[in-house]
Amino acid sequence: MQSDSLRPGGDIGEIYELYGSMLFKIAMIHLGNKQDVEEALQETFFKLIDKAPHFNDSEHQKAWLIRVLTNQCKNMRGSLWRKRVTRLDDVQAYFAEPSDRALIDEVMSLPFKYKTVIHLYYYEGYSVKQIAHILQISESAVKMRLARGRELLRMELEGENEA
């Protein structure tokens, strides 16, 4: 698909146009504020330019970008500075559907490994097999994380309805 496309004058702009919005939403779910999301996206695209990997097709490229971005988000969340500082923008502004905005706070409160699979499955429409490939984990691990994430969301939502 691309051998010289990431060289100077290549099509990074086109790649960003194709996947930028989706990657932004994924990072926003994990990081919660625009500045950190922009940094994660920047690092992801730097790695794309620096490594200039060969992709078999556009799905392979998309999966690679998601995997690099989620790893970058995980690294950023694990940093000492990030643990001591809590900054949250209005994440809901980045999700157009009212139903998305209603659940986004609950999804963001999930542990990292659960919100990743929940977002990829429900918001991006990936199958269990595709998520396993993207995150490089087993399909059973994806299914278990989805089940546990759903259970955590259900408990939180039921708790809110009782209050």
PDB file of C-alpha atoms in Angstrom:
ATOM      1  CA  MET A   1       0.000   0.000   0.000  1.00  0.00           C
ATOM      2  CA  GLN A   2       2.697   2.469   0.902  1.00  0.00           C
ATOM      3  CA  SER A   3       6.409   2.321   0.728  1.00  0.00           C
ATOM      4  CA  ASP A   4       7.465   5.929   0.187  1.00  0.00           C
ATOM      5  CA  SER A   5       4.258   7.601   1.345  1.00  0.00           C
ATOM      6  CA  LEU A   6       5.695   8.547   4.754  1.00  0.00           C
ATOM      7  CA  ARG A   7       8.809  10.112   3.342  1.00  0.00           C
ATOM      8  CA  PRO A   8       9.008  13.927   3.055  1.00  0.00           C
ATOM      9  CA  GLY A   9       6.143  15.076   0.878  1.00  0.00           C
ATOM     10  CA  GLY A  10       4.194  11.883   1.655  1.00  0.00           C
ATOM     11  CA  ASP A  11       0.553  11.580   2.634  1.00  0.00           C
ATOM     12  CA  ILE A  12       0.605  12.051   6.430  1.00  0.00           C
ATOM     13  CA  GLY A  13      -2.087  14.694   6.009  1.00  0.00           C
ATOM     14  CA  GLU A  14      -4.337  12.195   4.274  1.00  0.00           C
ATOM     15  CA  ILE A  15      -3.747   9.623   7.013  1.00  0.00           C
ATOM     16  CA  TYR A  16      -4.579  12.221   9.635  1.00  0.00           C
ATOM     17  CA  GLU A  17      -7.742  13.192   7.748  1.00  0.00           C
ATOM     18  CA  LEU A  18      -8.819   9.536   7.599  1.00  0.00           C
ATOM     19  CA  TYR A  19      -8.150   8.567  11.213  1.00  0.00           C
ATOM     20  CA  GLY A  20      -7.570  11.763  13.198  1.00  0.00           C
ATOM     21  CA  SER A  21     -11.115  12.151  14.513  1.00  0.00           C
ATOM     22  CA  MET A  22     -11.394   8.514  15.557  1.00  0.00           C
ATOM     23  CA  LEU A  23      -7.962   8.590  17.228  1.00  0.00           C
ATOM     24  CA  PHE A  24      -8.834  11.851  18.987  1.00  0.00           C
ATOM     25  CA  LYS A  25     -11.960  10.267  20.517  1.00  0.00           C
ATOM     26  CA  ILE A  26     -10.069   7.168  21.610  1.00  0.00           C
ATOM     27  CA  ALA A  27      -7.398   9.295  23.287  1.00  0.00           C
ATOM     28  CA  MET A  28     -10.029  11.550  24.874  1.00  0.00           C
ATOM     29  CA  ILE A  29     -11.643   8.503  26.481  1.00  0.00           C
ATOM     30  CA  HIS A  30      -8.295   7.591  28.041  1.00  0.00           C
ATOM     31  CA  LEU A  31      -6.810  10.954  28.916  1.00  0.00           C
ATOM     32  CA  GLY A  32      -9.736  13.296  29.478  1.00  0.00           C
ATOM     33  CA  ASN A  33      -8.290  16.586  28.299  1.00  0.00           C
ATOM     34  CA  LYS A  34      -7.504  18.149  24.965  1.00  0.00           C
ATOM     35  CA  GLN A  35      -3.869  19.047  25.660  1.00  0.00           C
ATOM     36  CA  ASP A  36      -2.882  15.508  26.597  1.00  0.00           C
ATOM     37  CA  VAL A  37      -4.873  14.104  23.675  1.00  0.00           C
ATOM     38  CA  GLU A  38      -3.069  16.382  21.237  1.00  0.00           C
ATOM     39  CA  GLU A  39       0.260  15.316  22.704  1.00  0.00           C
ATOM     40  CA  ALA A  40      -0.656  11.626  22.367  1.00  0.00           C
ATOM     41  CA  LEU A  41      -1.751  12.133  18.752  1.00  0.00           C
ATOM     42  CA  GLN A  42       1.421  14.029  17.983  1.00  0.00           C
ATOM     43  CA  GLU A  43       3.574  11.253  19.450  1.00  0.00           C
ATOM     44  CA  THR A  44       1.598   8.629  17.534  1.00  0.00           C
ATOM     45  CA  PHE A  45       2.134  10.383  14.212  1.00  0.00           C
ATOM     46  CA  PHE A  46       5.806  11.013  15.032  1.00  0.00           C
ATOM     47  CA  LYS A  47       6.185   7.265  15.478  1.00  0.00           C
ATOM     48  CA  LEU A  48       4.388   6.664  12.190  1.00  0.00           C
ATOM     49  CA  ILE A  49       6.808   8.996  10.407  1.00  0.00           C
ATOM     50  CA  ASP A  50       9.876   7.719  12.257  1.00  0.00           C
ATOM     51  CA  LYS A  51       9.198   4.006  11.845  1.00  0.00           C
ATOM     52  CA  ALA A  52       7.515   4.263   8.421  1.00  0.00           C
ATOM     53  CA  PRO A  53       6.166   0.706   8.689  1.00  0.00           C
ATOM     54  CA  HIS A  54       4.847  -1.156   5.685  1.00  0.00           C
ATOM     55  CA  PHE A  55       1.120  -1.867   5.953  1.00  0.00           C
ATOM     56  CA  ASN A  56      -0.710  -4.634   4.113  1.00  0.00           C
ATOM     57  CA  ASP A  57      -3.877  -2.544   3.780  1.00  0.00           C
ATOM     58  CA  SER A  58      -5.746   0.375   5.358  1.00  0.00           C
ATOM     59  CA  GLU A  59      -7.149  -1.813   8.167  1.00  0.00           C
ATOM     60  CA  HIS A  60      -3.622  -2.858   9.119  1.00  0.00           C
ATOM     61  CA  GLN A  61      -2.595   0.803   9.181  1.00  0.00           C
ATOM     62  CA  LYS A  62      -5.631   1.772  11.285  1.00  0.00           C
ATOM     63  CA  ALA A  63      -4.983  -1.053  13.755  1.00  0.00           C
ATOM     64  CA  TRP A  64      -1.322  -0.024  14.069  1.00  0.00           C
ATOM     65  CA  LEU A  65      -2.292   3.584  14.790  1.00  0.00           C
ATOM     66  CA  ILE A  66      -4.844   2.538  17.431  1.00  0.00           C
ATOM     67  CA  ARG A  67      -2.347   0.224  19.128  1.00  0.00           C
ATOM     68  CA  VAL A  68       0.383   2.891  19.194  1.00  0.00           C
ATOM     69  CA  LEU A  69      -2.074   5.519  20.455  1.00  0.00           C
ATOM     70  CA  THR A  70      -3.466   3.345  23.249  1.00  0.00           C
ATOM     71  CA  ASN A  71       0.070   2.456  24.353  1.00  0.00           C
ATOM     72  CA  GLN A  72       0.979   6.160  24.326  1.00  0.00           C
ATOM     73  CA  CYS A  73      -2.109   6.960  26.421  1.00  0.00           C
ATOM     74  CA  LYS A  74      -1.230   4.190  28.854  1.00  0.00           C
ATOM     75  CA  ASN A  75       2.318   5.553  29.191  1.00  0.00           C
ATOM     76  CA  MET A  76       1.038   9.072  29.737  1.00  0.00           C
ATOM     77  CA  ARG A  77      -1.465   7.938  32.382  1.00  0.00           C
ATOM     78  CA  GLY A  78       1.290   6.059  34.180  1.00  0.00           C
ATOM     79  CA  SER A  79       3.646   9.012  34.463  1.00  0.00           C
ATOM     80  CA  LEU A  80       4.297  10.444  37.916  1.00  0.00           C
ATOM     81  CA  TRP A  81       3.168  13.923  36.842  1.00  0.00           C
ATOM     82  CA  ARG A  82      -0.107  12.594  35.468  1.00  0.00           C
ATOM     83  CA  LYS A  83      -0.817  10.703  38.710  1.00  0.00           C
ATOM     84  CA  ARG A  84      -0.453  13.862  40.768  1.00  0.00           C
ATOM     85  CA  VAL A  85      -2.386  16.210  38.481  1.00  0.00           C
ATOM     86  CA  THR A  86      -6.021  15.697  37.565  1.00  0.00           C
ATOM     87  CA  ARG A  87      -7.322  17.802  34.684  1.00  0.00           C
ATOM     88  CA  LEU A  88     -10.543  17.038  32.876  1.00  0.00           C
ATOM     89  CA  ASP A  89     -11.997  19.109  30.058  1.00  0.00           C
ATOM     90  CA  ASP A  90     -15.618  18.782  29.124  1.00  0.00           C
ATOM     91  CA  VAL A  91     -15.159  15.457  27.354  1.00  0.00           C
ATOM     92  CA  GLN A  92     -18.812  15.381  26.396  1.00  0.00           C
ATOM     93  CA  ALA A  93     -18.255  18.208  23.915  1.00  0.00           C
ATOM     94  CA  TYR A  94     -16.329  15.800  21.671  1.00  0.00           C
ATOM     95  CA  PHE A  95     -19.186  13.314  21.345  1.00  0.00           C
ATOM     96  CA  ALA A  96     -22.148  14.453  19.247  1.00  0.00           C
ATOM     97  CA  GLU A  97     -24.815  11.910  20.180  1.00  0.00           C
ATOM     98  CA  PRO A  98     -26.724  12.603  23.426  1.00  0.00           C
ATOM     99  CA  SER A  99     -26.583   8.901  24.292  1.00  0.00           C
ATOM    100  CA  ASP A 100     -22.799   8.991  23.915  1.00  0.00           C
ATOM    101  CA  ARG A 101     -22.571  12.034  26.152  1.00  0.00           C
ATOM    102  CA  ALA A 102     -24.738  10.365  28.791  1.00  0.00           C
ATOM    103  CA  LEU A 103     -22.448   7.329  29.050  1.00  0.00           C
ATOM    104  CA  ILE A 104     -19.074   8.914  28.402  1.00  0.00           C
ATOM    105  CA  ASP A 105     -18.450   9.897  32.035  1.00  0.00           C
ATOM    106  CA  GLU A 106     -19.158   6.341  33.162  1.00  0.00           C
ATOM    107  CA  VAL A 107     -16.944   4.858  30.449  1.00  0.00           C
ATOM    108  CA  MET A 108     -14.131   7.245  31.422  1.00  0.00           C
ATOM    109  CA  SER A 109     -14.330   6.105  35.028  1.00  0.00           C
ATOM    110  CA  LEU A 110     -13.607   2.493  34.034  1.00  0.00           C
ATOM    111  CA  PRO A 111     -10.091   1.100  34.444  1.00  0.00           C
ATOM    112  CA  PHE A 112      -7.912   1.578  31.338  1.00  0.00           C
ATOM    113  CA  LYS A 113      -8.102  -1.994  30.063  1.00  0.00           C
ATOM    114  CA  TYR A 114     -11.908  -2.030  30.187  1.00  0.00           C
ATOM    115  CA  LYS A 115     -12.541   1.353  28.620  1.00  0.00           C
ATOM    116  CA  THR A 116     -10.238   0.502  25.714  1.00  0.00           C
ATOM    117  CA  VAL A 117     -12.190  -2.576  24.660  1.00  0.00           C
ATOM    118  CA  ILE A 118     -15.568  -0.938  25.428  1.00  0.00           C
ATOM    119  CA  HIS A 119     -14.698   2.030  23.196  1.00  0.00           C
ATOM    120  CA  LEU A 120     -13.328  -0.056  20.338  1.00  0.00           C
ATOM    121  CA  TYR A 121     -16.291  -2.452  20.439  1.00  0.00           C
ATOM    122  CA  TYR A 122     -19.210  -0.063  20.924  1.00  0.00           C
ATOM    123  CA  TYR A 123     -18.008   3.270  19.568  1.00  0.00           C
ATOM    124  CA  GLU A 124     -15.706   2.158  16.749  1.00  0.00           C
ATOM    125  CA  GLY A 125     -17.559  -1.039  15.787  1.00  0.00           C
ATOM    126  CA  TYR A 126     -14.651  -3.471  15.936  1.00  0.00           C
ATOM    127  CA  SER A 127     -15.276  -7.175  16.428  1.00  0.00           C
ATOM    128  CA  VAL A 128     -13.776  -9.152  19.307  1.00  0.00           C
ATOM    129  CA  LYS A 129     -11.295 -10.734  16.895  1.00  0.00           C
ATOM    130  CA  GLN A 130     -10.224  -7.349  15.524  1.00  0.00           C
ATOM    131  CA  ILE A 131      -9.795  -5.880  19.014  1.00  0.00           C
ATOM    132  CA  ALA A 132      -7.689  -8.882  20.042  1.00  0.00           C
ATOM    133  CA  HIS A 133      -5.471  -8.301  17.007  1.00  0.00           C
ATOM    134  CA  ILE A 134      -5.190  -4.534  17.597  1.00  0.00           C
ATOM    135  CA  LEU A 135      -4.365  -4.851  21.303  1.00  0.00           C
ATOM    136  CA  GLN A 136      -2.330  -8.025  20.837  1.00  0.00           C
ATOM    137  CA  ILE A 137      -4.269  -9.983  23.442  1.00  0.00           C
ATOM    138  CA  SER A 138      -6.347 -13.148  23.167  1.00  0.00           C
ATOM    139  CA  GLU A 139      -9.973 -13.109  22.070  1.00  0.00           C
ATOM    140  CA  SER A 140     -10.965 -14.586  25.423  1.00  0.00           C
ATOM    141  CA  ALA A 141      -9.218 -11.681  27.176  1.00  0.00           C
ATOM    142  CA  VAL A 142     -11.217  -9.229  25.040  1.00  0.00           C
ATOM    143  CA  LYS A 143     -14.464 -11.042  25.869  1.00  0.00           C
ATOM    144  CA  MET A 144     -13.627 -11.059  29.569  1.00  0.00           C
ATOM    145  CA  ARG A 145     -12.753  -7.350  29.568  1.00  0.00           C
ATOM    146  CA  LEU A 146     -15.968  -6.546  27.725  1.00  0.00           C
ATOM    147  CA  ALA A 147     -18.004  -8.582  30.215  1.00  0.00           C
ATOM    148  CA  ARG A 148     -16.307  -7.031  33.239  1.00  0.00           C
ATOM    149  CA  GLY A 149     -16.529  -3.532  31.757  1.00  0.00           C
ATOM    150  CA  ARG A 150     -20.233  -3.988  31.036  1.00  0.00           C
ATOM    151  CA  GLU A 151     -20.783  -5.258  34.571  1.00  0.00           C
ATOM    152  CA  LEU A 152     -18.994  -2.246  36.067  1.00  0.00           C
ATOM    153  CA  LEU A 153     -21.048   0.097  33.889  1.00  0.00           C
ATOM    154  CA  ARG A 154     -24.268  -1.710  34.804  1.00  0.00           C
ATOM    155  CA  MET A 155     -23.515  -1.442  38.525  1.00  0.00           C
ATOM    156  CA  GLU A 156     -22.717   2.267  38.213  1.00  0.00           C
ATOM    157  CA  LEU A 157     -25.806   3.028  36.150  1.00  0.00           C
ATOM    158  CA  GLU A 158     -28.089   1.048  38.456  1.00  0.00           C
ATOM    159  CA  GLY A 159     -26.561   2.854  41.418  1.00  0.00           C
ATOM    160  CA  GLU A 160     -27.359   6.228  39.825  1.00  0.00           C
ATOM    161  CA  ASN A 161     -30.961   5.205  39.114  1.00  0.00           C
ATOM    162  CA  GLU A 162     -31.486   4.220  42.757  1.00  0.00           C
ATOM    163  CA  ALA A 163     -30.141   7.529  44.051  1.00  0.00           C
TER     164      ALA A 163
END
